[in-house]
Tab-separated table of N, CA and C in Angstrom:
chain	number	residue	atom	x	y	z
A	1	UNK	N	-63.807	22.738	55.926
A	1	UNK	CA	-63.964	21.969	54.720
A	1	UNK	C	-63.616	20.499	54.954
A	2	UNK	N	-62.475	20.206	55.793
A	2	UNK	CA	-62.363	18.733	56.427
A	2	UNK	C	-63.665	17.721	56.687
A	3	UNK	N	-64.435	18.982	57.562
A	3	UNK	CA	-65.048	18.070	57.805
A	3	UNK	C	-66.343	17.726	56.768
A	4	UNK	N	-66.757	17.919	55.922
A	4	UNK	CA	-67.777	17.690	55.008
A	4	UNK	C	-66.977	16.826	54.532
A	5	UNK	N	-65.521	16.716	54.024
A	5	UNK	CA	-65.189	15.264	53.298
A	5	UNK	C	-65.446	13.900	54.387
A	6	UNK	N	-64.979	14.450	55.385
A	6	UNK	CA	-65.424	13.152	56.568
A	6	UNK	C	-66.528	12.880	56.746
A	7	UNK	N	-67.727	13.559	56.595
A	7	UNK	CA	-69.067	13.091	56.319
A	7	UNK	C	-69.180	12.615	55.366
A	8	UNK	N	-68.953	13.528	53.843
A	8	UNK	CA	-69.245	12.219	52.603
A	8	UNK	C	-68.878	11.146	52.819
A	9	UNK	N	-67.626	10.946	53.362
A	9	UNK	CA	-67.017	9.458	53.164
A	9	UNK	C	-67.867	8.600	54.271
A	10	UNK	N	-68.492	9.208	55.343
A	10	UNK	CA	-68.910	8.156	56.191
A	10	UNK	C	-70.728	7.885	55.489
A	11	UNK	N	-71.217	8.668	54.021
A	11	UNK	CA	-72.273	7.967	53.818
A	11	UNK	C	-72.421	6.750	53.462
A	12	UNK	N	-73.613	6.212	53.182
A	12	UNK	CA	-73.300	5.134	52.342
A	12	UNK	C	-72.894	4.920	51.231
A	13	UNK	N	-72.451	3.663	50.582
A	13	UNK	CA	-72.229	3.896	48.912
A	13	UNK	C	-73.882	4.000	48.218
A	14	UNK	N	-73.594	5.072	47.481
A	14	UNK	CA	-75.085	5.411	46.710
A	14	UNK	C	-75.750	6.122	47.152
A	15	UNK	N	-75.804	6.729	48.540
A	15	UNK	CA	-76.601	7.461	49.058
A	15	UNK	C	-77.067	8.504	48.313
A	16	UNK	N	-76.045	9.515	47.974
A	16	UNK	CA	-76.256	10.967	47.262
A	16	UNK	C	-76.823	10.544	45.941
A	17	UNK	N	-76.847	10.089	45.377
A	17	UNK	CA	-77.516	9.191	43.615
A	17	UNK	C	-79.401	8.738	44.261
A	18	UNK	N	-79.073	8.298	45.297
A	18	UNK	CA	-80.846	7.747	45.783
A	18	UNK	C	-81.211	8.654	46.349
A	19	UNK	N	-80.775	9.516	47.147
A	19	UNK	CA	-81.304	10.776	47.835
A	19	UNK	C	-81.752	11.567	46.159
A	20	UNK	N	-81.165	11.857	45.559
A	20	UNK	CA	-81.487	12.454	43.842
A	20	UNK	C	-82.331	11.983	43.254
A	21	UNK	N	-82.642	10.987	43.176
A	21	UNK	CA	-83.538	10.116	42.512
A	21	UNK	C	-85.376	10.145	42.957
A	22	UNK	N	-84.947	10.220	44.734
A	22	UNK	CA	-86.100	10.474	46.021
A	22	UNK	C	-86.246	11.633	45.244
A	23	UNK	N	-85.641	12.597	45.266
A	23	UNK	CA	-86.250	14.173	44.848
A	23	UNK	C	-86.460	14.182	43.523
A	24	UNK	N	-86.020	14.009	42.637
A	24	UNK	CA	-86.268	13.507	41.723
A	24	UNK	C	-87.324	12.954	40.937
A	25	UNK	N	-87.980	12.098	41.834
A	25	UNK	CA	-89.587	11.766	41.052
A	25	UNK	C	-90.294	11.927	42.427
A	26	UNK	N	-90.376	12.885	43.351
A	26	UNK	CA	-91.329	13.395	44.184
A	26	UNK	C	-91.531	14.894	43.409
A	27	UNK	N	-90.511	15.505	42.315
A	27	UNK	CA	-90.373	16.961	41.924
A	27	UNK	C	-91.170	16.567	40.907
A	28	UNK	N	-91.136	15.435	40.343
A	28	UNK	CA	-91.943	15.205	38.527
A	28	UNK	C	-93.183	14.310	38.914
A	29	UNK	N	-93.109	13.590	39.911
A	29	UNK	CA	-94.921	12.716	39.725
A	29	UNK	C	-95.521	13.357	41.248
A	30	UNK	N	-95.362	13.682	41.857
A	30	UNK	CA	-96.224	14.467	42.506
A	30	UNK	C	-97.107	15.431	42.032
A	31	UNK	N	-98.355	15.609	42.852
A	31	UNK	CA	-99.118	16.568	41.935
A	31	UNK	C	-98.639	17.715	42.266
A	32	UNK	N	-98.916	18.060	43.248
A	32	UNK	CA	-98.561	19.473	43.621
A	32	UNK	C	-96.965	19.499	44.642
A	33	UNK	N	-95.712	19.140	43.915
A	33	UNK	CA	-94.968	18.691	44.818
A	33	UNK	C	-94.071	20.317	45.669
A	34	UNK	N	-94.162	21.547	45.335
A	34	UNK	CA	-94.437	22.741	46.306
A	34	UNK	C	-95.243	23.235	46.854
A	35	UNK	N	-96.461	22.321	46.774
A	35	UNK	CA	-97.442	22.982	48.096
A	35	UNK	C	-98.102	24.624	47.028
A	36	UNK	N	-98.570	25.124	48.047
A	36	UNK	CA	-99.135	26.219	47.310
A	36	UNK	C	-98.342	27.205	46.823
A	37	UNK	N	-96.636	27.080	47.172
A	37	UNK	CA	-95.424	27.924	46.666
A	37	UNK	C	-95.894	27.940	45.403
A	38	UNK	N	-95.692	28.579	44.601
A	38	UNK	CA	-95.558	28.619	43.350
A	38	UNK	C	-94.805	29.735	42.503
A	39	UNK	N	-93.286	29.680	42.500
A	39	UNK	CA	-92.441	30.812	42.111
A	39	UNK	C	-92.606	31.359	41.016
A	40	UNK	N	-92.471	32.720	41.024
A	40	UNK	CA	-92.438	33.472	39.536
A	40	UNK	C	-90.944	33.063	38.722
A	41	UNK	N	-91.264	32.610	37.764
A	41	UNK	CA	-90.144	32.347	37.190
A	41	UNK	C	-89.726	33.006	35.582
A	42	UNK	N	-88.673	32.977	35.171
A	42	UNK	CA	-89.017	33.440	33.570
A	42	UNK	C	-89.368	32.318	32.887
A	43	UNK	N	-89.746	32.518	31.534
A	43	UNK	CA	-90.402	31.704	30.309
A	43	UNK	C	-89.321	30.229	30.156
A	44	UNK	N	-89.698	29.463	30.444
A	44	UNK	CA	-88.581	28.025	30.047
A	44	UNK	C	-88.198	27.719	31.085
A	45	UNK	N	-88.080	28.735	32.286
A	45	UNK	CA	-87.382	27.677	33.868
A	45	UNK	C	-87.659	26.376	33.901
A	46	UNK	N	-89.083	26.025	33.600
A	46	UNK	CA	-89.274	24.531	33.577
A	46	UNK	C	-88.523	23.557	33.346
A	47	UNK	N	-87.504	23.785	31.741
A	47	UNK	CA	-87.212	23.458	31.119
A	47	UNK	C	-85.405	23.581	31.612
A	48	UNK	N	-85.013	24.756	32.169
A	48	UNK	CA	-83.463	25.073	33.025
A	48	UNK	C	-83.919	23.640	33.924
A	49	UNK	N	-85.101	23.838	34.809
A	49	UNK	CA	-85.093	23.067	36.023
A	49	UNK	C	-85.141	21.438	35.837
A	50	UNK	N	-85.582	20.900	34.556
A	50	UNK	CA	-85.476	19.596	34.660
A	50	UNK	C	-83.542	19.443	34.038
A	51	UNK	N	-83.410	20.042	33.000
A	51	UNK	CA	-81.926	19.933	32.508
A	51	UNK	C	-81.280	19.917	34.159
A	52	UNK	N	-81.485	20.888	35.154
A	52	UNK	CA	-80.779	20.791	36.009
A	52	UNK	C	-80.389	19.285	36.670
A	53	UNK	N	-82.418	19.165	36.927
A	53	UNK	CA	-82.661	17.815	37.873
A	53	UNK	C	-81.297	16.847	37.611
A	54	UNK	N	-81.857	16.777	35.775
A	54	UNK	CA	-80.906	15.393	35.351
A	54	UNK	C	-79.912	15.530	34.845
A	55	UNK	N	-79.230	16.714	35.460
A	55	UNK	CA	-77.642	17.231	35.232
A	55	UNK	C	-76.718	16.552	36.595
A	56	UNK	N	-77.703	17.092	37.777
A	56	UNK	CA	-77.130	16.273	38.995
A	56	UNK	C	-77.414	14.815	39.426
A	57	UNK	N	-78.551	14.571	38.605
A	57	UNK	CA	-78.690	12.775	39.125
A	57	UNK	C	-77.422	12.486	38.185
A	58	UNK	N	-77.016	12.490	36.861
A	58	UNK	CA	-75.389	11.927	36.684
A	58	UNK	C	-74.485	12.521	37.750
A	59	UNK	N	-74.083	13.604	37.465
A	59	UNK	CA	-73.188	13.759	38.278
A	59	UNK	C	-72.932	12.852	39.786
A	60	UNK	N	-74.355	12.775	40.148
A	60	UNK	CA	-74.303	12.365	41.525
A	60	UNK	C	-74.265	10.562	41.408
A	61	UNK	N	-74.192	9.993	40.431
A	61	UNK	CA	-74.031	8.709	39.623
A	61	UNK	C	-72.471	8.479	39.447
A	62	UNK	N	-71.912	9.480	38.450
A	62	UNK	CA	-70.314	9.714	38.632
A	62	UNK	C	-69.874	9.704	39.521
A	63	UNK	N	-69.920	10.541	40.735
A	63	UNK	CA	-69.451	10.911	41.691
A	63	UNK	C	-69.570	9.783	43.168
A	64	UNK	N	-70.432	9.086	42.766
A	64	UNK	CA	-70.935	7.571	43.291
A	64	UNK	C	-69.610	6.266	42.807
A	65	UNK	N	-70.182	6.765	41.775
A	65	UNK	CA	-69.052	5.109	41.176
A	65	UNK	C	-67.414	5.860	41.648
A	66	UNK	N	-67.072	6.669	41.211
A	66	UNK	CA	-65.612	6.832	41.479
A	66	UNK	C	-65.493	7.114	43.353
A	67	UNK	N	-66.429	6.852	43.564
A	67	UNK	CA	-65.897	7.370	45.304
A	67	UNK	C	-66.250	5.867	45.677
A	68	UNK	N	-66.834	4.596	45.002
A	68	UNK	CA	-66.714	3.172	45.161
A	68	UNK	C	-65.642	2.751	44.899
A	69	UNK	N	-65.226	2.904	43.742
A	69	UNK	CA	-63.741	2.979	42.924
A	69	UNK	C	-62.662	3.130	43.762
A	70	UNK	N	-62.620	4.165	44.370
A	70	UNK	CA	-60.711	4.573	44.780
A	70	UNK	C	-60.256	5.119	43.618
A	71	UNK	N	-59.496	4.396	43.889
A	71	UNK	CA	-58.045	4.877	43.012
A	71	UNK	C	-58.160	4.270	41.497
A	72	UNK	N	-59.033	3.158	41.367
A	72	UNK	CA	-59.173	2.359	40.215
A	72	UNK	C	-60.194	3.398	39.196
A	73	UNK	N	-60.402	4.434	38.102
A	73	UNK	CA	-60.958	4.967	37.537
A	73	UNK	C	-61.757	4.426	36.878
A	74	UNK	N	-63.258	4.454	36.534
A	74	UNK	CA	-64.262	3.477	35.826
A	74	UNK	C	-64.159	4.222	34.521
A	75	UNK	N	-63.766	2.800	33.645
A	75	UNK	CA	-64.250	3.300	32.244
A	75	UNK	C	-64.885	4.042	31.481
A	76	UNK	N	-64.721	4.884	30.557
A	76	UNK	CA	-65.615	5.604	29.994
A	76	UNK	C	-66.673	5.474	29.685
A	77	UNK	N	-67.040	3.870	29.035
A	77	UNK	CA	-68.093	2.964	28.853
A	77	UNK	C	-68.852	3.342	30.270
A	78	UNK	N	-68.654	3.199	31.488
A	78	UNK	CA	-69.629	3.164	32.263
A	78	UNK	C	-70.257	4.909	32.423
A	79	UNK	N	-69.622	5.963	32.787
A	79	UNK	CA	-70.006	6.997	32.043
A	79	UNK	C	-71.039	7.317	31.053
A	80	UNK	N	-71.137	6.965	29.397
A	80	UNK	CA	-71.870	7.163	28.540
A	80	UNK	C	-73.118	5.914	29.027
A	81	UNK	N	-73.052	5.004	29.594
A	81	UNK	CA	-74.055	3.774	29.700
A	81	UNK	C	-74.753	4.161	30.943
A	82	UNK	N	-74.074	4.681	32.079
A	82	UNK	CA	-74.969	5.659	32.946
A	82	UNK	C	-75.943	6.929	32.608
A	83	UNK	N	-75.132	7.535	31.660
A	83	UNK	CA	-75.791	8.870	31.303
A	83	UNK	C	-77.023	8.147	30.458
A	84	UNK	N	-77.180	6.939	30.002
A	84	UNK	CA	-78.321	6.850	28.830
A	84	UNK	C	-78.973	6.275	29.937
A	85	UNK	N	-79.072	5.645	31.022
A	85	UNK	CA	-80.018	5.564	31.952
A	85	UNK	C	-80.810	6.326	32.809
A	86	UNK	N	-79.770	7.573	33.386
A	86	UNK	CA	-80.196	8.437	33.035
A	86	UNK	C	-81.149	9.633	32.485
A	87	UNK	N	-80.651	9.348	31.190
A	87	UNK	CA	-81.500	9.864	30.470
A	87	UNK	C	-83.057	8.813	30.200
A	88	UNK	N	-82.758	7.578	30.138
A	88	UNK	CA	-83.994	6.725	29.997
A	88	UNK	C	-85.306	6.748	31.289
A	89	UNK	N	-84.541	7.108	32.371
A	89	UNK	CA	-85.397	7.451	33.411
A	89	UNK	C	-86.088	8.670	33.218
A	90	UNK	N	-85.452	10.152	32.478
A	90	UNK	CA	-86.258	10.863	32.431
A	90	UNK	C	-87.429	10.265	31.425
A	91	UNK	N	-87.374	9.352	30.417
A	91	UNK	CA	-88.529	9.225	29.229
A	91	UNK	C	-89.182	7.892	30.483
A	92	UNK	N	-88.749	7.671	31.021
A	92	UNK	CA	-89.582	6.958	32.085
A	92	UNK	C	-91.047	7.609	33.121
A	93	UNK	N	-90.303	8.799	33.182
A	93	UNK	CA	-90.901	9.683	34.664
A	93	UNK	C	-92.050	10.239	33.400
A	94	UNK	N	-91.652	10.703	32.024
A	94	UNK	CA	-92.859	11.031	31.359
A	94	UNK	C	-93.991	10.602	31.176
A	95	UNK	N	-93.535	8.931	30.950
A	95	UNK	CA	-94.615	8.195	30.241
A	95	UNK	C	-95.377	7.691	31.592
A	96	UNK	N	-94.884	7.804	32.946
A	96	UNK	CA	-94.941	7.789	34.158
A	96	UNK	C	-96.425	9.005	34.686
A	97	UNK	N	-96.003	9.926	34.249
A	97	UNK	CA	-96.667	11.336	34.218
A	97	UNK	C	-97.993	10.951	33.053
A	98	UNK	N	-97.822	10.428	32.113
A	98	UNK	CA	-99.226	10.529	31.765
A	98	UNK	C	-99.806	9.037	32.169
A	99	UNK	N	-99.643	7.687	32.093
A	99	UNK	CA	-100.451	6.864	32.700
A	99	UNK	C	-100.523	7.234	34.220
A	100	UNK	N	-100.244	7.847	35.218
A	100	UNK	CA	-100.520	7.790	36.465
A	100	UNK	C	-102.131	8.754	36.457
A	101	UNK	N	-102.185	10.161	35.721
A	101	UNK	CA	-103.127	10.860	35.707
A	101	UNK	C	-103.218	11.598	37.423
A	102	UNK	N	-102.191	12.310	37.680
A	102	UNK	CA	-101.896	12.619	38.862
A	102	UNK	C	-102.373	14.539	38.629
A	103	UNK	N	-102.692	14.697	37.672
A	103	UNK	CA	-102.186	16.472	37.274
A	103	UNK	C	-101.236	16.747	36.798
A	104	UNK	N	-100.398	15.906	36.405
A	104	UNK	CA	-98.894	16.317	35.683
A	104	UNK	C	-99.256	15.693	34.311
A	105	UNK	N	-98.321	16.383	33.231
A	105	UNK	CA	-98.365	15.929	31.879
A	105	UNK	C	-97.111	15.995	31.395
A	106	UNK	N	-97.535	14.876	30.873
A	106	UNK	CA	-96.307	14.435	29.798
A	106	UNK	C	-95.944	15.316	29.326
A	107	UNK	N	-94.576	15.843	28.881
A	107	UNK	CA	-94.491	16.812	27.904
A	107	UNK	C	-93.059	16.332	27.278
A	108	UNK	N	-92.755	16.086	25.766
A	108	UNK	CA	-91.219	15.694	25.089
A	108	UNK	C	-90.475	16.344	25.841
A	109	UNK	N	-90.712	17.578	25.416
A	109	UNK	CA	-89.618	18.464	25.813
A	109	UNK	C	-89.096	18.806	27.074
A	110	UNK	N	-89.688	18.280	28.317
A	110	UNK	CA	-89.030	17.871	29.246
A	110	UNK	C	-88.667	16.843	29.100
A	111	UNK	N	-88.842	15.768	28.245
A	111	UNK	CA	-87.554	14.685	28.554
A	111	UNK	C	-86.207	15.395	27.508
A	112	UNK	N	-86.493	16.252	26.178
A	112	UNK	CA	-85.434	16.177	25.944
A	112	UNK	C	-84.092	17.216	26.538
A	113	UNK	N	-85.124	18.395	27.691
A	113	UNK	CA	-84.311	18.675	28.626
A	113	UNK	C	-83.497	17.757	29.175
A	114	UNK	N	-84.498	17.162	29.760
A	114	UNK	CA	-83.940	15.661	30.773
A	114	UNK	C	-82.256	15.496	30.209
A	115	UNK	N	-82.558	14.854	29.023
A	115	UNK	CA	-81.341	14.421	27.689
A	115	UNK	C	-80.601	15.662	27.992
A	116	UNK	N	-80.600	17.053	27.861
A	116	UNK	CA	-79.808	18.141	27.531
A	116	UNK	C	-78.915	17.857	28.800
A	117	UNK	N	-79.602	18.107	29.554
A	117	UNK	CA	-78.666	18.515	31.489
A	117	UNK	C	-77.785	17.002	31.396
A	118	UNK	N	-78.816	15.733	31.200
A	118	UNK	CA	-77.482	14.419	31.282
A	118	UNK	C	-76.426	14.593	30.214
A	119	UNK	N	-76.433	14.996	29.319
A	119	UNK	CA	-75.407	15.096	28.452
A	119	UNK	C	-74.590	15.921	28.461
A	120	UNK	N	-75.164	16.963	29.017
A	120	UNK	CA	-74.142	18.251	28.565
A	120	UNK	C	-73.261	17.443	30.524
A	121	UNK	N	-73.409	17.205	31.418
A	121	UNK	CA	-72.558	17.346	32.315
A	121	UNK	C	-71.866	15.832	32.146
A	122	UNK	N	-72.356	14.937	31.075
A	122	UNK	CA	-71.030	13.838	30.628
A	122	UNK	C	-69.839	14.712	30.268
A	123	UNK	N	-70.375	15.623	28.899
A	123	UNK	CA	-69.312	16.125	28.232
A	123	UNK	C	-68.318	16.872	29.032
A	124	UNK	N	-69.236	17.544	30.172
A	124	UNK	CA	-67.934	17.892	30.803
A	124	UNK	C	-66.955	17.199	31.678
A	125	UNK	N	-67.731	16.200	32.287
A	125	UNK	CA	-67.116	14.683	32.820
A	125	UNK	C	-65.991	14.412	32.260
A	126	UNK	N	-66.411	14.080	31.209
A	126	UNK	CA	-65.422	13.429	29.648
A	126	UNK	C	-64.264	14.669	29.795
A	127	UNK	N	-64.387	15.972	29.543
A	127	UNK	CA	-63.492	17.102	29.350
A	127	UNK	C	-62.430	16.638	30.501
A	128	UNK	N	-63.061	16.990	31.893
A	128	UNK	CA	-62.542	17.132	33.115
A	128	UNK	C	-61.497	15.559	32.954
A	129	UNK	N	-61.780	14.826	32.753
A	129	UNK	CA	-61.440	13.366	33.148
A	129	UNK	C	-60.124	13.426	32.089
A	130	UNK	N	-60.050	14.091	31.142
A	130	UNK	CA	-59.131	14.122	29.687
A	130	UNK	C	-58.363	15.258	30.261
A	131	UNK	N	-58.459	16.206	30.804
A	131	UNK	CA	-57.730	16.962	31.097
A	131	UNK	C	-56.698	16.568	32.147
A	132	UNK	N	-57.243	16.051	32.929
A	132	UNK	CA	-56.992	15.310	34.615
A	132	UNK	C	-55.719	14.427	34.004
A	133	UNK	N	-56.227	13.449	32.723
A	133	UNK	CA	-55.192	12.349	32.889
A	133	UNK	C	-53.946	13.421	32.508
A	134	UNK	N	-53.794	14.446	30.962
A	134	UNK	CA	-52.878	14.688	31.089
A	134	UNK	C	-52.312	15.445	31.530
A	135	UNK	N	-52.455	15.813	33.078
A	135	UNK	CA	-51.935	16.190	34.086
A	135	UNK	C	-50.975	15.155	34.923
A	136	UNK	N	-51.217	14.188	34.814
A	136	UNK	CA	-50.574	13.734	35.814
A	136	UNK	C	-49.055	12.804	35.118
């Protein structure tokens, strides 16, 4: 386990947030971005799988700024002002999806997945971070 922290620390700053981002809109504006895979899934995975996408691009945003940070903890403000970017990138990648005309379509309700996965893993951000302080 040592050694995976000694690798994170020797990436760059931002790496894991742009590596997310790379997958990220190669998974949503690509046309066919699995090739002829095409998994059986149940009814709504679509909808698990983007909440996911943009559950880990914050996280991996959080987890960015406080490993720039140290010891100095970033405001909550930057938190909620990340997560709405965030989230603005997913209504980005939509409106993205229908002017490109690639085979993908717009659809709300993957952005307001998008919204679900960034929010729901602030709140737990927010939880974790409130719990943390009064611990110490």
């Amino acid at each position: 386990m040592k050694g995976i922290g000694k690798l994170w620390k020797l990436l760059p700053a931002w790496f894991p947030t742009l590596l997310t981002v790379a997958a990220v809109l190669w998974l949503t504006l690509a046309p066919h971005p699995t090739g002829e895979f095409e998994p059986e899934l149940f009814p709504g995975a679509d909808k698990a799988v983007h909440a996911l996408m943009f559950g880990w691009l914050a996280l991996m945003v959080f987890i960015d700024r406080v490993r720039l940070d140290g010891k100095h903890a970033p405001r909550i403000r930057f938190f909620v002002v990340a997560d709405l970017f965030v989230i603005l990138f997913g209504g980005l990648i939509e409106i993205l999806q229908r002017l490109m005309e690639l085979g993908r379509s717009a659809d709300f309700s993957d952005f307001l997945a998008d919204a679900a996965g960034a929010a729901t893993v602030l709140l737990l951000w927010l939880i974790y971070r409130h719990k943390n302080a009064r611990c110490r």
